[in-house]
Amino acid sequence: MPTISVDKAELFKALGKEYTTEEFDELCFDFGIELDDDTTGVEDPPQLKIDIPANRYDMLCFEGIVLNLKVFLNQITLPNFRTVPLPKDQILTTFVKPETERIRPYFSSAILRNIKFTQSRYDSFIALQDKLHQNMARQRTLVSIGTHDLDKLKGPFSYEALPPKEIKFAPLNQTKEMTGEEMMTFYEKDKHLGKYLHIIRDSPVYPIIYDANRTVLSMPPIINSNHSKITLDTKNVYIDITATDKTKLEIVNHTLVAMFSMYCSEPFTIEPVKIVSPHNNCSRETPDLSPRPTQASISYINQVCGLSLSADEISKLLTRMCYQASPSKTAKDMLDVQVPITRHDVLHQADIMEDVAIGYGFNKLPRHFPNKSASVAAPLPINKLSDIVRNEAAMAGWTEVLPLILCSHDENFAWLNRKDDGKTAVRLQNPKTAEYQIVRTSLVPGLLKTIRENKHHSVPMKVFETSDVCFKDETQERKARNERHFAAAWYGKTSGFEVVHGLLDRVMLMLQSAFITREEGLNNEKVQGYWIEEFEDPMFFPGHAASINLKLDGKTHLIGVFGILHPTVLKNFELPYPVSTLEINLEVFL
């Protein structure tokens, strides 16, 4: 949750009232934010430190807090953000080259004309960019912002990707020109910029933005050019935004222009920029300031909030939260809602419902929840099945372990002599350590790591786990699915293959699956049960592994494998004695 410091006197002046600390704290609570500290008597001038929800990017600066609170207090309505209509031949153009696909493929832009900066406005402008970089932009890896004095440049602009040796300009607050490579060395120990160098350092090309005279504007996401830096005297600001995430690209653009277009000579107007990017179908004029239409159910809002408000009453409350809403003309129970460019946090009607509750007043909501249904809690079928299997394994003398669900890529694939096809495991985009790179697709690595860390104990060791693994699945909404597995591992001076086989028989018997021969399963449709057959898997010693096949409801399933692990697997996990493992999918039994 970001904490924003604002000048106390300036904020109260903008709100038109002198609040006591208690009164302003109550106002913050009513709006859904939190006053963290009032530095009156400690700092001069006094500051108010306000905790802002992480999804409210429009409140990461003084201007956003003032705007939202004034709308909430019914002092103003949400401004009409609009682009300046210009003849097509007068719209500034930026050409995006195909080479940028190799490093930062997406580009957006805007122009703030005739803006008037003061020192406090300038500081807030820079601070908002830093907050966006640190929070939503994930330390500039997803999005980076550059702001320039347009009067020092000549359009049209071009966004390119060039080898670092071919890039040369004087970076911000420097007079000496440097190549891209030299800047990597120069800023390596810089406390502010050094942490961003890794984003492009190892790339064969660096992103670069030029004007019509081949004057460099910036080398995103690292630094701007000194030539185009903005000052308090800057009147026209050109904003460039590069990104690897198309959605966050436009959120940053909308947030920046919405907050500071109020200081333009014609408030809340933004000059558009034409983006020419045909190679990735991203040619357009930016920013698009049109509100986003959506709908919300009146009965849903009333039911969740415990209220009985009319459509007009709900619409009026939503106006306090920066929406435009009206009763739907197509459905009696629906509201037509216009979500402004400042409210990218609104994704579902649940978000709209929350804002209705805020507009109505948290303390005014009914303090009881209507009891419209009676139900008794019960475990999910898969969890109930898992508990049954756990009990059986534990009563058979095996010890349950609970390893982490994340593991390294090598532990899940290379160390098990398996290859990654790129379509199986869910990867972490920015893993902090090599130990946690992917979500496991098998329970075996966790069992082997547990044995490795406890191999000083006496043998044999018999451990098991019943938990989820994860697979990529393009058919699912989230492009991934969980699968409940049961796995066990025997570690001792002998292979223990027959012990693992015995555990399998016990678990299958408990699951009411009788052992049958392969011929019975394939030739007689009425016979149900399981059988094993020889199976080749590089994880296991050749000729010492078997697949577990189940015939259930007339369908045949391959539910798992068991066997003696290959010596190279044991070496990878630093295990001196043989290990036999078993892993089955429990979800087929539901």
CSV table of N, CA and C in Angstrom, one decimal, residues 200-292:
chain,number,residue,atom,x,y,z
A,200,ILE,N,17.7,-4.0,-19.8
A,200,ILE,CA,18.1,-4.0,-21.3
A,200,ILE,C,19.6,-4.4,-21.5
A,201,ARG,N,20.3,-4.4,-20.4
A,201,ARG,CA,21.8,-4.6,-20.6
A,201,ARG,C,22.2,-5.7,-21.5
A,202,ASP,N,21.6,-6.9,-21.3
A,202,ASP,CA,22.0,-8.1,-22.0
A,202,ASP,C,21.3,-8.2,-23.4
A,203,SER,N,20.5,-7.2,-23.8
A,203,SER,CA,19.9,-7.3,-25.1
A,203,SER,C,20.8,-6.8,-26.2
A,204,PRO,N,20.7,-7.4,-27.4
A,204,PRO,CA,21.6,-7.0,-28.5
A,204,PRO,C,21.2,-5.6,-29.0
A,205,VAL,N,19.9,-5.2,-28.7
A,205,VAL,CA,19.5,-3.8,-29.1
A,205,VAL,C,18.9,-3.1,-27.9
A,206,TYR,N,19.0,-1.8,-27.9
A,206,TYR,CA,18.4,-0.9,-26.9
A,206,TYR,C,17.3,-0.1,-27.5
A,207,PRO,N,16.2,0.2,-26.8
A,207,PRO,CA,15.2,1.1,-27.3
A,207,PRO,C,15.7,2.5,-27.3
A,208,ILE,N,15.3,3.3,-28.3
A,208,ILE,CA,15.8,4.7,-28.4
A,208,ILE,C,14.7,5.5,-29.1
A,209,ILE,N,14.5,6.7,-28.7
A,209,ILE,CA,13.5,7.6,-29.4
A,209,ILE,C,14.2,8.8,-29.9
A,210,TYR,N,14.0,9.1,-31.2
A,210,TYR,CA,14.6,10.2,-32.0
A,210,TYR,C,13.5,11.2,-32.4
A,211,ASP,N,13.9,12.5,-32.6
A,211,ASP,CA,13.1,13.4,-33.3
A,211,ASP,C,13.4,13.5,-34.8
A,212,ALA,N,12.9,14.4,-35.5
A,212,ALA,CA,13.1,14.5,-36.9
A,212,ALA,C,14.5,14.8,-37.3
A,213,ASN,N,15.3,15.5,-36.3
A,213,ASN,CA,16.7,15.8,-36.6
A,213,ASN,C,17.6,14.8,-36.0
A,214,ARG,N,17.1,13.6,-35.7
A,214,ARG,CA,17.9,12.5,-35.1
A,214,ARG,C,18.5,12.9,-33.7
A,215,THR,N,17.8,13.8,-33.0
A,215,THR,CA,18.1,14.2,-31.7
A,215,THR,C,17.5,13.2,-30.7
A,216,VAL,N,18.2,12.7,-29.8
A,216,VAL,CA,17.7,11.6,-28.9
A,216,VAL,C,16.8,12.3,-27.8
A,217,LEU,N,15.6,11.7,-27.7
A,217,LEU,CA,14.7,12.1,-26.6
A,217,LEU,C,15.0,11.3,-25.3
A,218,SER,N,15.1,9.9,-25.5
A,218,SER,CA,15.4,9.1,-24.3
A,218,SER,C,15.8,7.7,-24.7
A,219,MET,N,16.4,7.0,-23.8
A,219,MET,CA,16.7,5.6,-24.0
A,219,MET,C,15.9,4.8,-22.9
A,220,PRO,N,14.7,4.5,-23.2
A,220,PRO,CA,13.9,3.8,-22.1
A,220,PRO,C,14.3,2.4,-21.9
A,221,PRO,N,14.2,1.9,-20.7
A,221,PRO,CA,13.6,2.5,-19.5
A,221,PRO,C,14.7,3.1,-18.6
A,222,ILE,N,15.8,3.5,-19.1
A,222,ILE,CA,17.0,4.0,-18.3
A,222,ILE,C,16.9,5.5,-18.0
A,223,ILE,N,17.1,6.3,-19.1
A,223,ILE,CA,17.3,7.7,-18.9
A,223,ILE,C,16.8,8.5,-20.1
A,224,ASN,N,16.5,9.8,-19.8
A,224,ASN,CA,16.1,10.7,-20.9
A,224,ASN,C,17.4,11.5,-21.3
A,225,SER,N,17.2,12.2,-22.4
A,225,SER,CA,18.3,13.0,-22.9
A,225,SER,C,18.4,14.3,-22.2
A,226,ASN,N,19.5,14.9,-22.0
A,226,ASN,CA,19.7,16.2,-21.4
A,226,ASN,C,19.1,17.3,-22.2
A,227,HIS,N,19.1,17.1,-23.5
A,227,HIS,CA,18.7,18.1,-24.5
A,227,HIS,C,17.2,18.5,-24.3
A,228,SER,N,16.4,17.5,-24.0
A,228,SER,CA,14.9,17.7,-23.9
A,228,SER,C,14.3,17.8,-22.5
A,229,LYS,N,15.2,18.0,-21.5
A,229,LYS,CA,14.7,17.9,-20.1
A,229,LYS,C,13.7,19.0,-19.8
A,230,ILE,N,12.7,18.8,-19.0
A,230,ILE,CA,11.8,19.8,-18.7
A,230,ILE,C,12.2,20.6,-17.5
A,231,THR,N,11.8,21.8,-17.4
A,231,THR,CA,12.1,22.8,-16.3
A,231,THR,C,10.8,23.5,-15.9
A,232,LEU,N,10.9,24.4,-14.9
A,232,LEU,CA,9.7,25.1,-14.5
A,232,LEU,C,9.2,26.0,-15.6
A,233,ASP,N,10.1,26.3,-16.6
A,233,ASP,CA,9.7,27.2,-17.7
A,233,ASP,C,9.1,26.5,-18.9
A,234,THR,N,9.1,25.1,-18.8
A,234,THR,CA,8.5,24.3,-19.9
A,234,THR,C,7.0,24.6,-20.0
A,235,LYS,N,6.6,24.8,-21.3
A,235,LYS,CA,5.2,25.1,-21.6
A,235,LYS,C,4.5,24.0,-22.2
A,236,ASN,N,5.2,23.2,-23.0
A,236,ASN,CA,4.6,22.1,-23.8
A,236,ASN,C,5.4,20.8,-23.5
A,237,VAL,N,4.7,19.8,-22.9
A,237,VAL,CA,5.3,18.6,-22.5
A,237,VAL,C,4.9,17.4,-23.4
A,238,TYR,N,5.9,16.8,-24.0
A,238,TYR,CA,5.7,15.6,-24.8
A,238,TYR,C,6.0,14.4,-23.9
A,239,ILE,N,5.0,13.5,-23.8
A,239,ILE,CA,5.2,12.3,-22.9
A,239,ILE,C,5.3,11.1,-23.8
A,240,ASP,N,6.4,10.3,-23.6
A,240,ASP,CA,6.6,9.0,-24.3
A,240,ASP,C,6.5,7.9,-23.2
A,241,ILE,N,5.8,6.9,-23.6
A,241,ILE,CA,5.6,5.7,-22.7
A,241,ILE,C,5.9,4.4,-23.5
A,242,THR,N,6.9,3.7,-23.0
A,242,THR,CA,7.2,2.4,-23.7
A,242,THR,C,6.9,1.3,-22.7
A,243,ALA,N,6.5,0.1,-23.2
A,243,ALA,CA,6.1,-1.0,-22.3
A,243,ALA,C,6.2,-2.4,-22.9
A,244,THR,N,6.2,-3.3,-22.0
A,244,THR,CA,6.0,-4.7,-22.5
A,244,THR,C,4.6,-5.2,-22.2
A,245,ASP,N,3.8,-4.4,-21.5
A,245,ASP,CA,2.5,-4.8,-21.2
A,245,ASP,C,1.5,-3.7,-21.8
A,246,LYS,N,0.7,-4.1,-22.7
A,246,LYS,CA,-0.1,-3.2,-23.5
A,246,LYS,C,-1.2,-2.6,-22.6
A,247,THR,N,-1.8,-3.3,-21.6
A,247,THR,CA,-2.8,-2.8,-20.8
A,247,THR,C,-2.3,-1.7,-19.8
A,248,LYS,N,-1.2,-2.0,-19.2
A,248,LYS,CA,-0.6,-1.0,-18.2
A,248,LYS,C,0.0,0.2,-19.0
A,249,LEU,N,0.3,0.0,-20.2
A,249,LEU,CA,0.8,1.1,-21.1
A,249,LEU,C,-0.3,2.3,-21.1
A,250,GLU,N,-1.5,1.9,-21.4
A,250,GLU,CA,-2.6,2.9,-21.4
A,250,GLU,C,-3.0,3.4,-20.1
A,251,ILE,N,-2.9,2.5,-19.0
A,251,ILE,CA,-3.3,3.0,-17.7
A,251,ILE,C,-2.3,4.1,-17.3
A,252,VAL,N,-1.0,3.9,-17.5
A,252,VAL,CA,-0.1,5.0,-17.2
A,252,VAL,C,-0.3,6.3,-17.9
A,253,ASN,N,-0.6,6.1,-19.2
A,253,ASN,CA,-0.9,7.3,-20.0
A,253,ASN,C,-2.1,8.1,-19.5
A,254,HIS,N,-3.2,7.3,-19.2
A,254,HIS,CA,-4.4,8.0,-18.7
A,254,HIS,C,-4.2,8.6,-17.4
A,255,THR,N,-3.5,7.9,-16.5
A,255,THR,CA,-3.3,8.5,-15.1
A,255,THR,C,-2.5,9.8,-15.2
A,256,LEU,N,-1.4,9.8,-16.0
A,256,LEU,CA,-0.5,10.9,-16.0
A,256,LEU,C,-1.2,12.2,-16.6
A,257,VAL,N,-1.9,12.0,-17.7
A,257,VAL,CA,-2.6,13.2,-18.4
A,257,VAL,C,-3.8,13.6,-17.6
A,258,ALA,N,-4.5,12.7,-17.0
A,258,ALA,CA,-5.7,13.1,-16.2
A,258,ALA,C,-5.3,13.9,-15.0
A,259,MET,N,-4.2,13.6,-14.4
A,259,MET,CA,-3.8,14.3,-13.1
A,259,MET,C,-3.2,15.7,-13.5
A,260,PHE,N,-2.5,15.9,-14.6
A,260,PHE,CA,-1.8,17.2,-14.8
A,260,PHE,C,-2.4,18.0,-15.9
A,261,SER,N,-3.4,17.5,-16.6
A,261,SER,CA,-4.0,18.3,-17.7
A,261,SER,C,-4.8,19.5,-17.0
A,262,MET,N,-5.0,19.4,-15.7
A,262,MET,CA,-5.7,20.5,-15.0
A,262,MET,C,-4.9,21.8,-15.0
A,263,TYR,N,-3.6,21.7,-15.2
A,263,TYR,CA,-2.7,22.8,-15.2
A,263,TYR,C,-2.5,23.4,-16.6
A,264,CYS,N,-3.1,22.9,-17.6
A,264,CYS,CA,-3.0,23.4,-19.0
A,264,CYS,C,-3.9,24.7,-19.0
A,265,SER,N,-3.6,25.6,-20.0
A,265,SER,CA,-4.3,26.8,-20.2
A,265,SER,C,-5.8,26.5,-20.4
A,266,GLU,N,-6.1,25.5,-21.1
A,266,GLU,CA,-7.5,25.0,-21.2
A,266,GLU,C,-7.6,23.7,-20.4
A,267,PRO,N,-8.0,23.8,-19.1
A,267,PRO,CA,-7.9,22.6,-18.2
A,267,PRO,C,-8.6,21.3,-18.8
A,268,PHE,N,-7.9,20.2,-18.5
A,268,PHE,CA,-8.4,18.9,-18.8
A,268,PHE,C,-8.5,18.6,-20.3
A,269,THR,N,-7.7,19.3,-21.1
A,269,THR,CA,-7.5,19.0,-22.5
A,269,THR,C,-6.2,18.4,-22.8
A,270,ILE,N,-6.1,17.4,-23.7
A,270,ILE,CA,-4.9,16.8,-24.0
A,270,ILE,C,-4.7,16.7,-25.5
A,271,GLU,N,-3.6,17.0,-26.0
A,271,GLU,CA,-3.3,16.9,-27.5
A,271,GLU,C,-2.9,15.5,-27.8
A,272,PRO,N,-3.6,14.9,-28.8
A,272,PRO,CA,-3.3,13.5,-29.1
A,272,PRO,C,-2.0,13.4,-30.0
A,273,VAL,N,-1.5,12.2,-30.0
A,273,VAL,CA,-0.3,11.9,-30.8
A,273,VAL,C,-0.7,10.6,-31.7
A,274,LYS,N,-0.3,10.7,-32.9
A,274,LYS,CA,-0.6,9.6,-33.9
A,274,LYS,C,0.5,8.6,-33.8
A,275,ILE,N,0.2,7.4,-33.4
A,275,ILE,CA,1.2,6.3,-33.4
A,275,ILE,C,1.1,5.4,-34.6
A,276,VAL,N,2.1,5.3,-35.4
A,276,VAL,CA,2.2,4.5,-36.6
A,276,VAL,C,3.0,3.2,-36.3
A,277,SER,N,2.3,2.1,-36.1
A,277,SER,CA,2.9,0.9,-35.7
A,277,SER,C,2.2,-0.3,-36.4
A,278,PRO,N,2.3,-0.4,-37.7
A,278,PRO,CA,1.5,-1.4,-38.5
A,278,PRO,C,2.0,-2.8,-38.2
A,279,HIS,N,3.2,-3.0,-37.9
A,279,HIS,CA,3.8,-4.4,-37.7
A,279,HIS,C,3.1,-5.2,-36.6
A,280,ASN,N,2.6,-4.5,-35.6
A,280,ASN,CA,1.9,-5.2,-34.5
A,280,ASN,C,0.4,-4.8,-34.3
A,281,ASN,N,-0.1,-4.1,-35.4
A,281,ASN,CA,-1.5,-3.7,-35.4
A,281,ASN,C,-1.8,-2.7,-34.2
A,282,CYS,N,-0.8,-1.9,-33.9
A,282,CYS,CA,-1.0,-0.9,-32.8
A,282,CYS,C,-1.1,0.5,-33.3
A,283,SER,N,-1.3,0.7,-34.6
A,283,SER,CA,-1.5,2.1,-35.0
A,283,SER,C,-2.8,2.7,-34.5
A,284,ARG,N,-2.7,4.0,-34.0
A,284,ARG,CA,-3.8,4.6,-33.4
A,284,ARG,C,-3.5,6.0,-33.0
A,285,GLU,N,-4.5,6.7,-32.5
A,285,GLU,CA,-4.2,8.0,-31.8
A,285,GLU,C,-4.3,7.8,-30.3
A,286,THR,N,-3.3,8.4,-29.6
A,286,THR,CA,-3.4,8.2,-28.1
A,286,THR,C,-3.3,9.6,-27.5
A,287,PRO,N,-3.9,9.8,-26.3
A,287,PRO,CA,-4.6,8.8,-25.6
A,287,PRO,C,-6.1,8.7,-26.0
A,288,ASP,N,-6.8,7.6,-25.8
A,288,ASP,CA,-8.2,7.5,-26.0
A,288,ASP,C,-8.9,7.8,-24.6
A,289,LEU,N,-9.5,8.9,-24.5
A,289,LEU,CA,-10.1,9.3,-23.3
A,289,LEU,C,-11.6,9.0,-23.1
A,290,SER,N,-12.1,8.2,-24.0
A,290,SER,CA,-13.5,7.9,-23.8
A,290,SER,C,-13.8,7.0,-22.6
A,291,PRO,N,-14.8,7.2,-21.9
A,291,PRO,CA,-15.1,6.4,-20.7
A,291,PRO,C,-15.5,4.9,-21.2
A,292,ARG,N,-15.3,4.0,-20.2
A,292,ARG,CA,-15.5,2.6,-20.6
A,292,ARG,C,-16.9,2.2,-20.1
